[in-house]
Amino acid sequence: AAAEYEPLLVPRLRVSVTGGDGAAAAFATQHALNECFVCEACPARPLDLEISVDGGPWRQWRSSGALISTQRGASAWMQNAWSVREQQAAAVLQAAAELGGGGGGVGGGGVGGGGGVGGGGVSLAEVVTAANGQLLQHADPTAMQFFVRDAMPRPGSSPHAPTSGLGAPHGLARRIQMRLLGWDSALSVDGLPMVSLPAHECIVSLEIERDERLWLRTVRSIGRCL
């Protein structure tokens, strides 16, 4: 029996750089299938940046780096960076049980009485899988997922950022702009070698490529024909 296939278009993430005293001239627009990562050139220093999501207000953060992924990349690096671990889920559920007076605790592969969550027989692994599905899975191939790692709000002196009302450092977006502050930064596309980005407020812009001619063309199996 021969395999049966159908064509598949895979969106790509478009990455461009402007400003930064000539950084744009040295950086050609690139495309990522999975993700783009921005960090400090020296890993001993934190990354200071401002982020604007979908044209919204600029928010300042100090972090260990910013990760932006396609829908495809959400099951790769983004999953490892953002997903909930069983130990974390167990600690949260244990605290909830104690504060709520349930006293069920965590044990026997489950949470609560009877080896499950609230005595319902649901295992901790099932809870974690469901939680990560809510955090990481989405149906829109034209949306990106972003995550500012180890984020600390950094209200500061920049006139571009508010000093209150800072947004969450994780979510979905159609367009992201990052203004890099402080020292020299670096950018990696799909795990390729880092590209240096000078300081002086260079801006990295990311969005799903609108021109489908630049998407990856591949095929997927849909079964076998007899």
PDB file of C-alpha atoms in Angstrom:
ATOM      1  CA  ALA A   1       0.000   0.000   0.000  1.00  0.00           C
ATOM      2  CA  ALA A   2       1.331   3.420  -0.957  1.00  0.00           C
ATOM      3  CA  ALA A   3       1.321   6.324   1.473  1.00  0.00           C
ATOM      4  CA  GLU A   4      -1.020   9.215   0.757  1.00  0.00           C
ATOM      5  CA  TYR A   5       0.178  12.792   1.269  1.00  0.00           C
ATOM      6  CA  GLU A   6      -1.147  16.323   1.153  1.00  0.00           C
ATOM      7  CA  PRO A   7       0.762  19.594   0.675  1.00  0.00           C
ATOM      8  CA  LEU A   8       1.476  21.651   3.788  1.00  0.00           C
ATOM      9  CA  LEU A   9       2.498  25.296   4.205  1.00  0.00           C
ATOM     10  CA  VAL A  10       4.480  26.040   7.370  1.00  0.00           C
ATOM     11  CA  PRO A  11       4.564  29.708   8.483  1.00  0.00           C
ATOM     12  CA  ARG A  12       7.893  31.392   9.078  1.00  0.00           C
ATOM     13  CA  LEU A  13       8.808  34.060  11.607  1.00  0.00           C
ATOM     14  CA  ARG A  14      10.189  37.230   9.996  1.00  0.00           C
ATOM     15  CA  VAL A  15      12.991  38.949  11.937  1.00  0.00           C
ATOM     16  CA  SER A  16      14.310  42.406  11.069  1.00  0.00           C
ATOM     17  CA  VAL A  17      16.485  45.007  12.820  1.00  0.00           C
ATOM     18  CA  THR A  18      16.396  48.796  12.613  1.00  0.00           C
ATOM     19  CA  GLY A  19      18.407  51.562  14.268  1.00  0.00           C
ATOM     20  CA  GLY A  20      21.356  50.856  16.509  1.00  0.00           C
ATOM     21  CA  ASP A  21      23.966  52.931  14.683  1.00  0.00           C
ATOM     22  CA  GLY A  22      24.139  50.785  11.577  1.00  0.00           C
ATOM     23  CA  ALA A  23      22.917  47.471  12.974  1.00  0.00           C
ATOM     24  CA  ALA A  24      20.180  47.329  10.335  1.00  0.00           C
ATOM     25  CA  ALA A  25      22.676  47.613   7.507  1.00  0.00           C
ATOM     26  CA  ALA A  26      24.662  44.662   8.879  1.00  0.00           C
ATOM     27  CA  PHE A  27      21.617  42.475   9.561  1.00  0.00           C
ATOM     28  CA  ALA A  28      19.682  41.054   6.635  1.00  0.00           C
ATOM     29  CA  THR A  29      16.058  40.130   7.299  1.00  0.00           C
ATOM     30  CA  GLN A  30      15.932  36.487   8.389  1.00  0.00           C
ATOM     31  CA  HIS A  31      13.210  33.862   8.732  1.00  0.00           C
ATOM     32  CA  ALA A  32      12.767  31.279  11.469  1.00  0.00           C
ATOM     33  CA  LEU A  33      10.738  28.082  11.424  1.00  0.00           C
ATOM     34  CA  ASN A  34      10.805  27.598  15.183  1.00  0.00           C
ATOM     35  CA  GLU A  35      12.035  30.525  17.254  1.00  0.00           C
ATOM     36  CA  CYS A  36      14.177  33.596  17.719  1.00  0.00           C
ATOM     37  CA  PHE A  37      16.152  34.290  20.909  1.00  0.00           C
ATOM     38  CA  VAL A  38      17.562  37.635  22.072  1.00  0.00           C
ATOM     39  CA  CYS A  39      19.978  37.891  24.991  1.00  0.00           C
ATOM     40  CA  GLU A  40      22.959  39.836  26.325  1.00  0.00           C
ATOM     41  CA  ALA A  41      26.205  39.246  24.431  1.00  0.00           C
ATOM     42  CA  CYS A  42      27.808  38.534  27.816  1.00  0.00           C
ATOM     43  CA  PRO A  43      25.770  35.891  29.694  1.00  0.00           C
ATOM     44  CA  ALA A  44      26.901  37.314  33.042  1.00  0.00           C
ATOM     45  CA  ARG A  45      24.840  40.460  32.405  1.00  0.00           C
ATOM     46  CA  PRO A  46      21.048  40.787  32.372  1.00  0.00           C
ATOM     47  CA  LEU A  47      19.220  41.898  29.247  1.00  0.00           C
ATOM     48  CA  ASP A  48      17.475  45.249  29.540  1.00  0.00           C
ATOM     49  CA  LEU A  49      14.761  45.694  26.949  1.00  0.00           C
ATOM     50  CA  GLU A  50      11.404  47.233  26.166  1.00  0.00           C
ATOM     51  CA  ILE A  51       8.689  45.268  24.402  1.00  0.00           C
ATOM     52  CA  SER A  52       5.678  46.469  22.462  1.00  0.00           C
ATOM     53  CA  VAL A  53       3.068  43.795  21.672  1.00  0.00           C
ATOM     54  CA  ASP A  54       0.721  44.357  18.720  1.00  0.00           C
ATOM     55  CA  GLY A  55       1.457  48.083  18.667  1.00  0.00           C
ATOM     56  CA  GLY A  56       0.655  48.514  22.353  1.00  0.00           C
ATOM     57  CA  PRO A  57       2.573  50.514  24.965  1.00  0.00           C
ATOM     58  CA  TRP A  58       6.239  49.792  25.574  1.00  0.00           C
ATOM     59  CA  ARG A  59       6.944  47.703  28.691  1.00  0.00           C
ATOM     60  CA  GLN A  60      10.384  47.555  30.301  1.00  0.00           C
ATOM     61  CA  TRP A  61      11.922  44.328  31.576  1.00  0.00           C
ATOM     62  CA  ARG A  62      15.219  43.094  32.929  1.00  0.00           C
ATOM     63  CA  SER A  63      15.659  39.411  32.118  1.00  0.00           C
ATOM     64  CA  SER A  64      17.941  36.590  30.998  1.00  0.00           C
ATOM     65  CA  GLY A  65      16.598  36.806  27.440  1.00  0.00           C
ATOM     66  CA  ALA A  66      13.476  36.897  25.287  1.00  0.00           C
ATOM     67  CA  LEU A  67      12.193  33.902  23.313  1.00  0.00           C
ATOM     68  CA  ILE A  68       9.698  34.266  20.457  1.00  0.00           C
ATOM     69  CA  SER A  69       8.340  31.183  18.696  1.00  0.00           C
ATOM     70  CA  THR A  70       6.045  30.140  15.882  1.00  0.00           C
ATOM     71  CA  GLN A  71       3.224  27.690  16.473  1.00  0.00           C
ATOM     72  CA  ARG A  72       5.618  24.950  15.341  1.00  0.00           C
ATOM     73  CA  GLY A  73       8.268  26.141  17.786  1.00  0.00           C
ATOM     74  CA  ALA A  74       5.822  26.054  20.719  1.00  0.00           C
ATOM     75  CA  SER A  75       6.512  22.319  21.046  1.00  0.00           C
ATOM     76  CA  ALA A  76      10.293  22.799  21.015  1.00  0.00           C
ATOM     77  CA  TRP A  77      12.357  25.294  23.038  1.00  0.00           C
ATOM     78  CA  MET A  78       9.308  27.280  24.148  1.00  0.00           C
ATOM     79  CA  GLN A  79       7.818  24.151  25.679  1.00  0.00           C
ATOM     80  CA  ASN A  80      10.950  23.521  27.710  1.00  0.00           C
ATOM     81  CA  ALA A  81      11.227  27.163  28.758  1.00  0.00           C
ATOM     82  CA  TRP A  82       7.612  27.835  29.755  1.00  0.00           C
ATOM     83  CA  SER A  83       5.967  24.528  30.628  1.00  0.00           C
ATOM     84  CA  VAL A  84       4.915  23.635  34.170  1.00  0.00           C
ATOM     85  CA  ARG A  85       6.847  20.813  35.848  1.00  0.00           C
ATOM     86  CA  GLU A  86       5.241  18.167  38.024  1.00  0.00           C
ATOM     87  CA  GLN A  87       7.156  19.383  41.078  1.00  0.00           C
ATOM     88  CA  GLN A  88       5.809  22.920  40.565  1.00  0.00           C
ATOM     89  CA  ALA A  89       2.247  21.716  40.069  1.00  0.00           C
ATOM     90  CA  ALA A  90       2.481  19.496  43.143  1.00  0.00           C
ATOM     91  CA  ALA A  91       3.671  22.424  45.290  1.00  0.00           C
ATOM     92  CA  VAL A  92       0.816  24.665  44.090  1.00  0.00           C
ATOM     93  CA  LEU A  93      -1.832  21.996  44.649  1.00  0.00           C
ATOM     94  CA  GLN A  94      -0.372  21.115  48.044  1.00  0.00           C
ATOM     95  CA  ALA A  95      -0.523  24.768  49.111  1.00  0.00           C
ATOM     96  CA  ALA A  96      -4.086  25.093  47.778  1.00  0.00           C
ATOM     97  CA  ALA A  97      -5.169  21.995  49.702  1.00  0.00           C
ATOM     98  CA  GLU A  98      -3.598  23.259  52.937  1.00  0.00           C
ATOM     99  CA  LEU A  99      -5.027  26.763  52.615  1.00  0.00           C
ATOM    100  CA  GLY A 100      -8.428  25.352  51.721  1.00  0.00           C
ATOM    101  CA  GLY A 101      -8.412  22.993  54.659  1.00  0.00           C
ATOM    102  CA  GLY A 102      -8.651  19.910  52.450  1.00  0.00           C
ATOM    103  CA  GLY A 103      -5.519  18.306  53.773  1.00  0.00           C
ATOM    104  CA  GLY A 104      -5.443  15.865  50.876  1.00  0.00           C
ATOM    105  CA  GLY A 105      -1.866  16.610  49.907  1.00  0.00           C
ATOM    106  CA  VAL A 106       0.092  14.979  47.129  1.00  0.00           C
ATOM    107  CA  GLY A 107       0.884  11.313  47.026  1.00  0.00           C
ATOM    108  CA  GLY A 108       0.641   8.093  45.138  1.00  0.00           C
ATOM    109  CA  GLY A 109       1.000   9.811  41.771  1.00  0.00           C
ATOM    110  CA  GLY A 110      -1.955  12.075  42.473  1.00  0.00           C
ATOM    111  CA  VAL A 111      -3.142  14.993  44.510  1.00  0.00           C
ATOM    112  CA  GLY A 112      -5.735  14.891  47.261  1.00  0.00           C
ATOM    113  CA  GLY A 113      -7.475  11.906  48.794  1.00  0.00           C
ATOM    114  CA  GLY A 114      -7.620   8.627  46.922  1.00  0.00           C
ATOM    115  CA  GLY A 115      -4.487   9.253  44.859  1.00  0.00           C
ATOM    116  CA  GLY A 116      -6.099  11.865  42.635  1.00  0.00           C
ATOM    117  CA  VAL A 117      -6.868  15.554  42.409  1.00  0.00           C
ATOM    118  CA  GLY A 118      -9.562  16.262  44.967  1.00  0.00           C
ATOM    119  CA  GLY A 119     -10.242  12.542  45.243  1.00  0.00           C
ATOM    120  CA  GLY A 120     -11.248  12.383  41.589  1.00  0.00           C
ATOM    121  CA  GLY A 121      -8.556   9.927  40.559  1.00  0.00           C
ATOM    122  CA  VAL A 122      -6.809  12.372  38.171  1.00  0.00           C
ATOM    123  CA  SER A 123      -3.049  11.927  38.305  1.00  0.00           C
ATOM    124  CA  LEU A 124      -0.553  14.736  38.736  1.00  0.00           C
ATOM    125  CA  ALA A 125       0.869  13.944  35.295  1.00  0.00           C
ATOM    126  CA  GLU A 126      -2.578  14.472  33.745  1.00  0.00           C
ATOM    127  CA  VAL A 127      -2.939  17.817  35.516  1.00  0.00           C
ATOM    128  CA  VAL A 128       0.458  18.969  34.237  1.00  0.00           C
ATOM    129  CA  THR A 129      -0.303  17.836  30.681  1.00  0.00           C
ATOM    130  CA  ALA A 130      -3.615  19.718  30.683  1.00  0.00           C
ATOM    131  CA  ALA A 131      -2.028  22.866  32.160  1.00  0.00           C
ATOM    132  CA  ASN A 132       0.765  22.877  29.586  1.00  0.00           C
ATOM    133  CA  GLY A 133      -1.763  22.414  26.823  1.00  0.00           C
ATOM    134  CA  GLN A 134      -3.506  25.605  27.950  1.00  0.00           C
ATOM    135  CA  LEU A 135      -0.209  27.478  28.256  1.00  0.00           C
ATOM    136  CA  LEU A 136       1.446  26.382  25.023  1.00  0.00           C
ATOM    137  CA  GLN A 137      -1.078  25.214  22.432  1.00  0.00           C
ATOM    138  CA  HIS A 138      -3.017  27.556  20.187  1.00  0.00           C
ATOM    139  CA  ALA A 139      -4.856  27.128  16.910  1.00  0.00           C
ATOM    140  CA  ASP A 140      -3.758  30.282  15.057  1.00  0.00           C
ATOM    141  CA  PRO A 141      -0.727  29.638  12.799  1.00  0.00           C
ATOM    142  CA  THR A 142      -0.274  33.390  12.255  1.00  0.00           C
ATOM    143  CA  ALA A 143       0.218  34.106  15.985  1.00  0.00           C
ATOM    144  CA  MET A 144       3.584  34.081  17.735  1.00  0.00           C
ATOM    145  CA  GLN A 145       4.238  33.111  21.316  1.00  0.00           C
ATOM    146  CA  PHE A 146       6.645  35.212  23.384  1.00  0.00           C
ATOM    147  CA  PHE A 147       8.320  34.659  26.740  1.00  0.00           C
ATOM    148  CA  VAL A 148      10.618  37.018  28.658  1.00  0.00           C
ATOM    149  CA  ARG A 149      12.735  34.686  30.792  1.00  0.00           C
ATOM    150  CA  ASP A 150      13.297  35.390  34.490  1.00  0.00           C
ATOM    151  CA  ALA A 151      11.517  38.711  33.970  1.00  0.00           C
ATOM    152  CA  MET A 152      11.654  41.552  36.472  1.00  0.00           C
ATOM    153  CA  PRO A 153       9.626  44.695  35.709  1.00  0.00           C
ATOM    154  CA  ARG A 154      12.005  47.576  35.171  1.00  0.00           C
ATOM    155  CA  PRO A 155      10.159  50.894  35.451  1.00  0.00           C
ATOM    156  CA  GLY A 156      12.871  53.372  34.649  1.00  0.00           C
ATOM    157  CA  SER A 157      14.061  56.467  32.950  1.00  0.00           C
ATOM    158  CA  SER A 158      13.061  55.645  29.366  1.00  0.00           C
ATOM    159  CA  PRO A 159      10.394  58.010  28.018  1.00  0.00           C
ATOM    160  CA  HIS A 160       8.972  55.128  25.964  1.00  0.00           C
ATOM    161  CA  ALA A 161       7.828  52.985  28.904  1.00  0.00           C
ATOM    162  CA  PRO A 162       5.185  53.566  31.579  1.00  0.00           C
ATOM    163  CA  THR A 163       6.122  53.211  35.233  1.00  0.00           C
ATOM    164  CA  SER A 164       3.041  51.198  36.138  1.00  0.00           C
ATOM    165  CA  GLY A 165       0.660  48.676  34.668  1.00  0.00           C
ATOM    166  CA  LEU A 166       3.378  46.438  33.277  1.00  0.00           C
ATOM    167  CA  GLY A 167       1.981  43.569  31.209  1.00  0.00           C
ATOM    168  CA  ALA A 168       2.648  39.856  31.537  1.00  0.00           C
ATOM    169  CA  PRO A 169       5.982  38.657  30.057  1.00  0.00           C
ATOM    170  CA  HIS A 170       4.299  35.783  28.189  1.00  0.00           C
ATOM    171  CA  GLY A 171       1.496  35.552  25.659  1.00  0.00           C
ATOM    172  CA  LEU A 172       0.400  35.474  22.032  1.00  0.00           C
ATOM    173  CA  ALA A 173       0.982  38.271  19.529  1.00  0.00           C
ATOM    174  CA  ARG A 174       0.905  39.061  15.824  1.00  0.00           C
ATOM    175  CA  ARG A 175       3.686  41.640  15.988  1.00  0.00           C
ATOM    176  CA  ILE A 176       6.424  42.199  18.545  1.00  0.00           C
ATOM    177  CA  GLN A 177       8.983  44.986  18.723  1.00  0.00           C
ATOM    178  CA  MET A 178      11.906  44.854  21.151  1.00  0.00           C
ATOM    179  CA  ARG A 179      14.039  47.910  21.904  1.00  0.00           C
ATOM    180  CA  LEU A 180      17.385  46.739  23.284  1.00  0.00           C
ATOM    181  CA  LEU A 181      18.849  48.910  26.033  1.00  0.00           C
ATOM    182  CA  GLY A 182      22.125  48.898  27.896  1.00  0.00           C
ATOM    183  CA  TRP A 183      25.015  46.800  26.677  1.00  0.00           C
ATOM    184  CA  ASP A 184      25.584  44.876  23.444  1.00  0.00           C
ATOM    185  CA  SER A 185      23.041  42.152  22.743  1.00  0.00           C
ATOM    186  CA  ALA A 186      22.948  39.061  20.544  1.00  0.00           C
ATOM    187  CA  LEU A 187      20.284  37.339  18.468  1.00  0.00           C
ATOM    188  CA  SER A 188      19.915  33.727  17.365  1.00  0.00           C
ATOM    189  CA  VAL A 189      17.476  32.434  14.741  1.00  0.00           C
ATOM    190  CA  ASP A 190      16.552  28.728  14.945  1.00  0.00           C
ATOM    191  CA  GLY A 191      19.607  27.985  17.084  1.00  0.00           C
ATOM    192  CA  LEU A 192      22.099  29.269  14.515  1.00  0.00           C
ATOM    193  CA  PRO A 193      25.232  31.113  15.716  1.00  0.00           C
ATOM    194  CA  MET A 194      24.559  34.378  17.515  1.00  0.00           C
ATOM    195  CA  VAL A 195      24.535  37.662  15.592  1.00  0.00           C
ATOM    196  CA  SER A 196      25.832  40.681  17.544  1.00  0.00           C
ATOM    197  CA  LEU A 197      23.472  43.615  17.940  1.00  0.00           C
ATOM    198  CA  PRO A 198      25.037  46.874  19.148  1.00  0.00           C
ATOM    199  CA  ALA A 199      23.476  49.011  21.836  1.00  0.00           C
ATOM    200  CA  HIS A 200      22.046  52.503  21.318  1.00  0.00           C
ATOM    201  CA  GLU A 201      18.427  51.389  21.141  1.00  0.00           C
ATOM    202  CA  CYS A 202      18.391  49.081  18.160  1.00  0.00           C
ATOM    203  CA  ILE A 203      14.910  47.607  17.571  1.00  0.00           C
ATOM    204  CA  VAL A 204      14.170  43.982  16.668  1.00  0.00           C
ATOM    205  CA  SER A 205      10.806  43.510  14.916  1.00  0.00           C
ATOM    206  CA  LEU A 206       9.137  40.104  14.653  1.00  0.00           C
ATOM    207  CA  GLU A 207       5.976  38.894  12.957  1.00  0.00           C
ATOM    208  CA  ILE A 208       4.769  35.899  10.984  1.00  0.00           C
ATOM    209  CA  GLU A 209       5.798  36.441   7.372  1.00  0.00           C
ATOM    210  CA  ARG A 210       2.769  37.692   5.448  1.00  0.00           C
ATOM    211  CA  ASP A 211       3.995  36.525   2.045  1.00  0.00           C
ATOM    212  CA  GLU A 212       3.087  32.825   1.897  1.00  0.00           C
ATOM    213  CA  ARG A 213       5.540  32.370  -0.974  1.00  0.00           C
ATOM    214  CA  LEU A 214       8.274  32.574   1.689  1.00  0.00           C
ATOM    215  CA  TRP A 215       6.712  29.905   3.926  1.00  0.00           C
ATOM    216  CA  LEU A 216       8.143  26.390   4.011  1.00  0.00           C
ATOM    217  CA  ARG A 217       6.479  24.038   1.554  1.00  0.00           C
ATOM    218  CA  THR A 218       6.373  20.430   2.643  1.00  0.00           C
ATOM    219  CA  VAL A 219       3.977  17.459   2.777  1.00  0.00           C
ATOM    220  CA  ARG A 220       2.377  15.378   5.497  1.00  0.00           C
ATOM    221  CA  SER A 221       1.034  11.865   5.507  1.00  0.00           C
ATOM    222  CA  ILE A 222      -2.745  11.509   5.750  1.00  0.00           C
ATOM    223  CA  GLY A 223      -2.896   7.737   5.703  1.00  0.00           C
ATOM    224  CA  ARG A 224      -2.412   4.907   3.252  1.00  0.00           C
ATOM    225  CA  CYS A 225      -4.337   4.086   0.133  1.00  0.00           C
ATOM    226  CA  LEU A 226      -4.928   0.399  -0.671  1.00  0.00           C
TER     227      LEU A 226
END
